[in-house]
Coordinates of C-alpha atoms and ligand atoms in Angstrom, one line a residue:
X1 CA 81.6 56.1 27.7
X2 CA 81.1 53.4 30.2
X3 CA 84.0 52.4 32.4
X4 CA 85.9 49.2 32.0
X5 CA 84.9 46.5 34.4
X6 CA 87.6 45.4 36.9
X7 CA 87.0 42.5 39.2
X8 CA 89.2 40.8 41.8
X9 CA 88.5 38.4 44.6
X10 CA 90.3 37.2 47.7
X11 CA 89.8 34.0 49.6
X12 CA 88.9 34.6 53.2
X13 CA 91.7 32.5 54.7
X14 CA 93.3 34.9 57.2
X15 CA 94.3 38.4 57.8
X16 CA 95.8 40.7 55.1
X17 CA 99.5 41.5 55.3
X18 CA 101.8 44.1 53.9
X19 CA 102.3 42.1 50.7
X20 CA 98.5 42.1 50.1
X21 CA 98.5 45.8 50.9
X22 CA 101.2 47.0 48.6
X23 CA 100.7 44.3 45.9
X24 CA 96.9 44.6 45.7
X25 CA 94.8 46.7 48.1
X26 CA 96.6 50.1 47.7
X27 CA 96.4 49.7 43.9
X28 CA 92.7 48.9 44.1
X29 CA 92.2 52.1 46.0
X30 CA 94.1 54.0 43.4
X31 CA 92.0 52.8 40.5
X32 CA 88.5 52.9 42.0
X33 CA 87.7 56.3 40.6
X34 CA 88.6 55.4 37.0
X35 CA 87.1 51.9 36.6
X36 CA 83.9 50.1 37.3
X37 CA 85.6 48.2 40.2
X38 CA 84.2 45.1 41.8
X39 CA 86.0 43.5 44.8
X40 CA 84.6 40.4 46.4
X41 CA 85.3 37.9 49.1
X42 CA 85.5 34.4 47.6
X43 CA 84.0 32.4 50.4
X44 CA 82.8 29.6 48.1
X45 CA 86.4 29.2 46.9
X46 CA 87.6 29.0 50.5
X47 CA 85.3 26.0 51.0
X48 CA 87.4 23.9 48.6
X49 CA 89.9 23.4 51.4
X50 CA 87.2 22.6 54.0
X51 CA 88.0 25.4 56.5
X52 CA 86.7 25.5 60.0
X53 CA 83.2 27.1 59.8
X54 CA 83.8 29.4 62.8
X55 CA 87.0 30.7 61.3
X56 CA 85.4 31.2 57.9
X57 CA 82.6 33.3 59.5
X58 CA 85.2 35.4 61.2
X59 CA 87.5 35.7 58.3
X60 CA 84.8 37.1 55.9
X61 CA 84.2 39.9 58.5
X62 CA 87.8 40.8 59.0
X63 CA 88.7 40.8 55.3
X64 CA 85.7 43.1 54.7
X65 CA 86.9 45.4 57.5
X66 CA 90.4 45.4 56.1
X67 CA 89.3 46.3 52.6
X68 CA 87.2 49.2 53.9
X69 CA 89.9 50.3 56.3
X70 CA 92.6 50.3 53.5
X71 CA 90.4 52.8 51.6
X72 CA 88.1 50.9 49.3
X73 CA 85.0 53.1 49.1
X74 CA 81.7 51.2 48.9
X75 CA 80.2 54.1 47.1
X76 CA 82.8 53.9 44.4
X77 CA 83.5 50.2 44.2
X78 CA 81.2 47.3 44.5
X79 CA 82.2 45.2 47.5
X80 CA 80.4 41.9 47.9
X81 CA 80.6 38.3 49.2
X82 CA 80.6 35.6 46.5
X83 CA 77.9 33.5 48.2
X84 CA 75.5 36.5 48.3
X85 CA 75.2 36.2 44.6
X86 CA 73.4 32.9 44.0
X87 CA 73.6 33.4 40.2
X88 CA 77.3 32.5 40.5
X89 CA 76.4 29.0 41.8
X90 CA 73.9 28.4 39.0
X91 CA 76.2 29.6 36.3
X92 CA 79.0 27.4 37.7
X93 CA 76.8 24.4 37.1
X94 CA 76.0 25.5 33.5
X95 CA 79.6 26.4 32.6
X96 CA 80.9 23.1 33.9
X97 CA 79.2 21.4 31.0
X98 CA 81.8 23.0 28.8
X99 CA 84.9 22.3 30.9
X100 CA 87.1 19.2 30.5
X101 CA 88.2 17.1 33.5
X102 CA 91.6 16.7 31.8
X103 CA 92.3 20.4 31.5
X104 CA 91.2 20.9 35.1
X105 CA 93.5 18.1 36.3
X106 CA 96.4 19.7 34.5
X107 CA 96.1 23.0 36.3
X108 CA 99.2 23.8 38.3
X109 CA 97.2 25.0 41.4
X110 CA 95.1 21.9 41.4
X111 CA 98.2 19.6 41.1
X112 CA 99.9 21.5 44.0
X113 CA 96.9 21.2 46.2
X114 CA 96.2 17.6 45.3
X115 CA 99.8 16.6 46.0
X116 CA 99.6 18.3 49.3
X117 CA 96.4 16.5 50.3
X118 CA 97.8 13.2 49.1
X119 CA 101.3 13.7 50.6
X120 CA 103.1 13.3 47.3
X121 CA 106.3 15.2 46.8
X122 CA 106.4 17.6 43.9
X123 CA 108.1 16.5 40.7
X124 CA 107.3 17.2 37.1
X125 CA 106.7 13.6 36.5
X126 CA 104.2 12.4 39.1
X127 CA 101.0 13.5 37.3
X128 CA 100.1 9.9 36.8
X129 CA 100.7 9.1 40.4
X130 CA 98.3 11.9 41.4
X131 CA 95.7 10.5 39.0
X132 CA 96.2 6.9 40.3
X133 CA 95.9 8.0 43.9
X134 CA 92.8 10.1 43.2
X135 CA 90.9 7.5 41.2
X136 CA 92.2 4.4 42.9
X137 CA 92.0 5.4 46.6
X138 CA 88.5 5.9 47.9
X139 CA 89.7 7.3 51.2
X140 CA 91.3 10.3 49.6
X141 CA 88.2 12.5 50.1
X142 CA 90.4 15.6 50.6
X143 CA 90.8 16.0 46.8
X144 CA 87.2 17.0 46.4
X145 CA 85.4 17.9 43.2
X146 CA 85.2 21.5 44.3
X147 CA 89.0 21.7 44.3
X148 CA 89.1 20.3 40.8
X149 CA 86.5 22.7 39.4
X150 CA 88.0 25.7 41.2
X151 CA 88.9 27.3 37.8
X152 CA 85.3 27.0 36.6
X153 CA 84.0 28.9 39.6
X154 CA 86.7 31.5 39.2
X155 CA 85.9 31.9 35.5
X156 CA 82.2 32.3 36.4
X157 CA 83.1 35.1 38.9
X158 CA 84.7 37.0 36.1
X159 CA 82.5 36.1 33.2
X160 CA 79.2 36.7 35.0
X161 CA 80.2 40.3 35.6
X162 CA 81.7 40.5 32.1
X163 CA 84.9 41.9 33.6
X164 CA 87.8 42.5 31.2
X165 CA 90.5 43.5 33.7
X166 CA 91.4 41.2 36.5
X167 CA 94.2 42.2 38.9
X168 CA 95.7 39.0 40.3
X169 CA 99.0 37.6 41.5
X170 CA 101.3 35.6 39.2
X171 CA 100.0 32.3 40.6
X172 CA 96.5 33.1 39.3
X173 CA 97.5 33.8 35.7
X174 CA 96.8 30.3 34.6
X175 CA 93.3 30.5 35.9
X176 CA 92.8 33.6 33.9
X177 CA 94.1 31.9 30.8
X178 CA 91.6 29.1 31.4
X179 CA 88.8 31.7 31.8
X180 CA 89.7 33.1 28.4
X181 CA 89.7 29.6 26.9
X182 CA 86.2 28.9 28.4
X183 CA 84.9 32.2 27.2
X184 CA 86.1 31.5 23.6
X185 CA 84.8 27.9 23.7
X186 CA 81.3 29.1 24.9
X187 CA 81.2 31.8 22.2
X188 CA 82.2 29.5 19.4
X189 CA 80.1 26.5 20.5
X190 CA 76.9 28.6 20.5
X191 CA 78.0 30.9 17.7
X192 CA 77.6 34.0 19.8
X193 CA 79.8 36.9 20.6
X194 CA 78.8 36.9 24.3
X195 CA 81.7 36.8 26.8
X196 CA 84.6 39.2 26.5
X197 CA 88.1 37.8 27.2
X198 CA 89.5 39.1 30.5
X199 CA 93.2 40.0 31.0
X200 CA 95.4 40.7 34.0
X201 CA 95.4 44.4 35.0
X202 CA 98.6 46.1 34.1
X203 CA 99.2 48.8 36.7
X204 CA 102.3 50.0 34.8
X205 CA 105.9 49.9 36.2
X206 CA 107.6 47.0 37.8
X207 CA 105.3 44.8 39.9
X208 CA 105.8 45.3 43.7
X209 CA 107.2 42.3 45.5
X210 CA 107.1 42.7 49.2
X211 CA 109.7 40.4 50.8
X212 CA 109.3 38.5 54.1
X213 CA 111.4 39.1 57.2
X214 CA 113.0 35.7 57.1
X215 CA 115.8 36.5 54.7
X216 CA 114.5 35.2 51.4
X217 CA 111.4 35.0 49.2
X218 CA 108.2 37.0 49.4
X219 CA 105.9 37.8 52.2
X220 CA 103.0 35.2 52.1
X221 CA 100.4 33.7 54.3
X222 CA 101.7 30.2 53.9
X223 CA 105.4 31.3 54.5
X224 CA 104.6 32.4 58.1
X225 CA 106.7 35.5 57.6
X226 CA 104.0 38.2 57.5
X227 CA 103.5 41.6 59.0
X228 CA 99.7 41.9 59.2
X229 CA 97.9 45.1 58.9
X230 CA 96.2 44.2 62.2
X231 CA 99.4 43.5 64.2
X232 CA 99.6 45.3 67.5
X233 CA 102.6 47.7 67.7
X234 CA 104.4 45.4 70.2
X235 CA 104.0 42.4 68.0
X236 CA 105.0 44.3 64.9
X237 CA 108.2 45.7 66.5
X238 CA 109.2 42.3 67.7
X239 CA 108.8 40.8 64.3
X240 CA 110.9 43.5 62.7
X241 CA 113.6 43.3 65.4
X242 CA 113.8 39.6 64.8
X243 CA 114.3 39.9 61.0
X244 CA 117.2 38.0 59.6
X245 CA 120.4 40.0 58.9
X246 CA 124.1 39.2 58.2
X247 CA 127.4 40.0 59.9
X248 CA 127.4 43.5 58.3
X249 CA 129.5 45.0 55.4
X250 CA 133.2 44.4 55.8
X251 CA 134.5 46.6 53.0
X252 CA 133.1 49.9 51.6
X253 CA 130.5 49.5 48.8
X254 CA 130.2 45.8 49.2
X255 CA 127.2 44.0 47.6
X256 CA 124.2 43.4 49.7
X257 CA 123.1 39.9 50.8
X258 CA 119.4 39.0 50.2
X259 CA 118.2 39.5 53.8
X260 CA 119.6 43.1 53.9
X261 CA 118.4 43.9 50.4
X262 CA 114.9 42.8 51.7
X263 CA 115.1 45.1 54.6
X264 CA 115.9 48.0 52.3
X265 CA 113.0 47.0 50.0
X266 CA 110.7 47.3 53.0
X267 CA 112.3 50.6 53.9
X268 CA 111.8 51.9 50.4
X269 CA 108.1 51.1 50.6
X270 CA 107.4 52.7 54.0
X271 CA 110.1 55.3 54.7
X272 CA 111.0 58.7 53.3
X273 CA 113.7 59.0 50.6
X274 CA 115.9 60.8 53.1
X275 CA 115.8 57.9 55.5
X276 CA 116.5 55.4 52.8
X277 CA 119.5 57.5 51.6
X278 CA 120.8 57.8 55.1
X279 CA 120.9 54.0 55.6
X280 CA 122.2 53.3 52.1
X281 CA 125.1 55.6 52.8
X282 CA 125.7 54.0 56.2
X283 CA 125.8 50.6 54.5
X284 CA 128.2 51.8 51.8
X285 CA 130.7 53.3 54.3
X286 CA 130.2 50.3 56.7
X287 CA 129.0 52.4 59.6
X288 CA 125.5 50.9 59.5
X289 CA 124.0 49.4 62.6
X290 CA 121.2 46.9 61.7
X291 CA 119.5 47.5 65.0
X292 CA 119.0 51.2 64.1
X293 CA 117.8 50.3 60.7
X294 CA 115.2 47.9 62.1
X295 CA 114.0 50.3 64.8
X296 CA 113.4 52.9 62.1
X297 CA 111.8 50.4 59.8
X298 CA 109.4 49.2 62.5
X299 CA 108.3 52.8 63.3
X300 CA 107.8 53.6 59.6
X301 CA 105.7 50.5 59.0
X302 CA 103.7 51.4 62.0
X303 CA 103.0 54.8 60.6
X304 CA 101.4 53.1 57.6
X305 CA 99.6 50.4 59.5
X306 CA 98.4 52.1 62.7
X307 CA 95.7 54.3 61.1
X308 CA 94.5 51.3 59.1
X309 CA 94.5 49.1 62.2
X310 CA 92.4 51.7 64.1
X311 CA 89.9 51.8 61.3
X312 CA 89.8 48.0 61.1
X313 CA 88.9 47.9 64.7
X314 CA 86.3 50.6 64.4
X315 CA 84.6 48.9 61.5
X316 CA 84.6 45.5 63.2
X317 CA 82.8 47.2 66.0
X318 CA 80.0 48.3 63.7
X319 CA 78.2 45.3 62.3
X320 CA 75.3 47.3 61.1
X321 CA 77.6 49.3 58.8
X322 CA 79.3 46.1 57.5
X323 CA 75.9 44.5 56.8
X324 CA 74.8 47.7 54.9
X325 CA 77.9 47.7 52.8
X326 CA 77.4 44.0 51.8
X327 CA 73.7 44.4 51.1
X328 CA 74.4 47.3 48.8
X329 CA 77.3 45.4 47.2
X330 CA 75.2 42.2 46.7
X331 CA 72.4 44.2 45.1
X332 CA 74.8 45.8 42.6
X333 CA 76.6 42.5 41.8
X334 CA 73.4 40.6 41.4
X335 CA 72.0 43.1 38.9
X336 CA 74.6 42.3 36.3
X337 CA 74.9 38.7 37.3
X338 CA 71.2 38.0 36.9
X339 CA 71.2 39.6 33.5
X340 CA 74.2 37.5 32.3
X341 CA 72.7 34.3 33.8
X342 CA 69.4 34.9 32.0
X343 CA 71.2 35.3 28.7
X344 CA 73.4 32.2 29.4
X345 CA 70.3 30.1 30.2
X346 CA 68.6 31.2 27.0
X347 CA 71.8 30.7 24.8
X348 CA 72.1 27.1 26.3
X349 CA 68.5 26.2 25.7
X350 CA 67.0 26.2 29.2
X351 CA 63.2 26.5 29.0
X352 CA 61.9 30.0 28.4
X353 CA 58.2 29.4 27.7
Ligands
ADP1 P1 99.3 35.0 50.0 O1 100.5 34.7 49.2 O2 99.6 35.5 51.3 O3 98.4 33.7 50.1 P2 97.4 35.8 48.1 O4 98.0 34.8 47.1 O5 96.0 35.6 48.6 O6 98.4 36.1 49.3 O7 97.5 37.3 47.4 C1 96.4 38.2 47.2 C2 97.0 39.4 46.5 O8 98.1 40.0 47.2 C3 97.5 39.1 45.1 O9 97.1 40.1 44.2 C4 99.0 39.1 45.3 O10 99.7 39.4 44.1 C5 99.2 40.1 46.4 N1 100.4 39.7 47.2 C6 100.5 38.7 48.1 N2 101.7 38.6 48.6 C7 102.4 39.6 48.1 C8 103.8 40.1 48.2 N3 104.6 39.5 49.1 N4 104.2 41.1 47.4 C9 103.4 41.7 46.6 N5 102.1 41.3 46.4 C10 101.6 40.3 47.1
LIG2 N1 91.6 32.3 43.0 C1 91.9 33.6 43.6 C2 93.1 33.5 44.6 O1 93.3 32.4 45.2 C3 90.8 34.3 44.2 C4 89.7 34.5 43.2 C5 88.5 33.8 43.1 C6 89.6 35.5 42.2 N2 87.7 34.3 42.1 C7 88.4 35.3 41.5 C8 90.5 36.5 41.8 C9 88.1 36.1 40.4 C10 90.2 37.3 40.7 C11 88.9 37.1 40.0 O2 93.8 34.4 44.8

């Protein structure tokens, strides 16, 4: 039986952090034997926010090196760059004929990005203000058409590979919902049973949430609270030693504040059960010294990241290898993409004779 098709993409907008590693990458590595895995770098999606070209060039390279260094095996999974598959761009044009401007404008991610670009504060009621600003103000070129049609492009990434399992973060579930809607709409408009409907990948168990070091919330690129896989030991130690704590437990078995619970979450991800137990007991009997906890945590994180960091640097020094991986990946990705595109063209009535 053929394996189920898994696809996931990441925008090349910076280095990968521990959240990406535990929340996504390490899981990708785990499933690459059992599924037909496709992991790609969404450089066309990155263009929607008009990045600096030099940075974009560099970022595609580092993300590729980080994927490989984390253990994604190019002989098991297909690793490619979105723009290396021109079929995606053509199908994006075709699918857009079946996508409504209204439904795109109502997408949460679009509204957030448009608000940011327009300098409008977020409320539930300012949708009309966004519309007025976009339509009425010619100077607001930052809300570009690519940003609006972001979900079409993402749907094409998925549908062109006929992927059915798409591991994504919570913020991307709405895009996945739209993808299913577009697939159903296409199938019913043309009376075909062509696109399968993709769903989020359920890895089983509770989803991992890697917290930041700033006391609350999750680790994230835009929060500025990240430990990067590529961080030098000195930088990493400093970040951990500076993590927010509290004044310490005053009475035995007192409840934990969020910053301390976050440190324990990180410890649980990276340390041995014995180490975790030791510090939990020390917290419970009020003998804990947060400095010791942080020192231990920094070393345990380093034990995870150092081998990855070494491999990242090796791979970055070997451009021939990276080029080979991407050429092989593009070839595999294009094989299925060109077949789907040819069928879509025919279904939609593009000249055949
Ligand atoms: P960021 O929030 O830094 O911009 P992305 O949204 O690009 O990261 O996330 C890429 C992948 O990494 C997603 O699958 C997401 O679920 C996962 N991820 C990101 N941050 C975390 C986190 N703090 N904990 C768990 N998973 C995370
Ligand atoms: N939009 C996704 C993000 O910002 C990245 C992405 C683009 C993607 N195309 C995709 C993810 C296809 C999964 C499948 O994180």
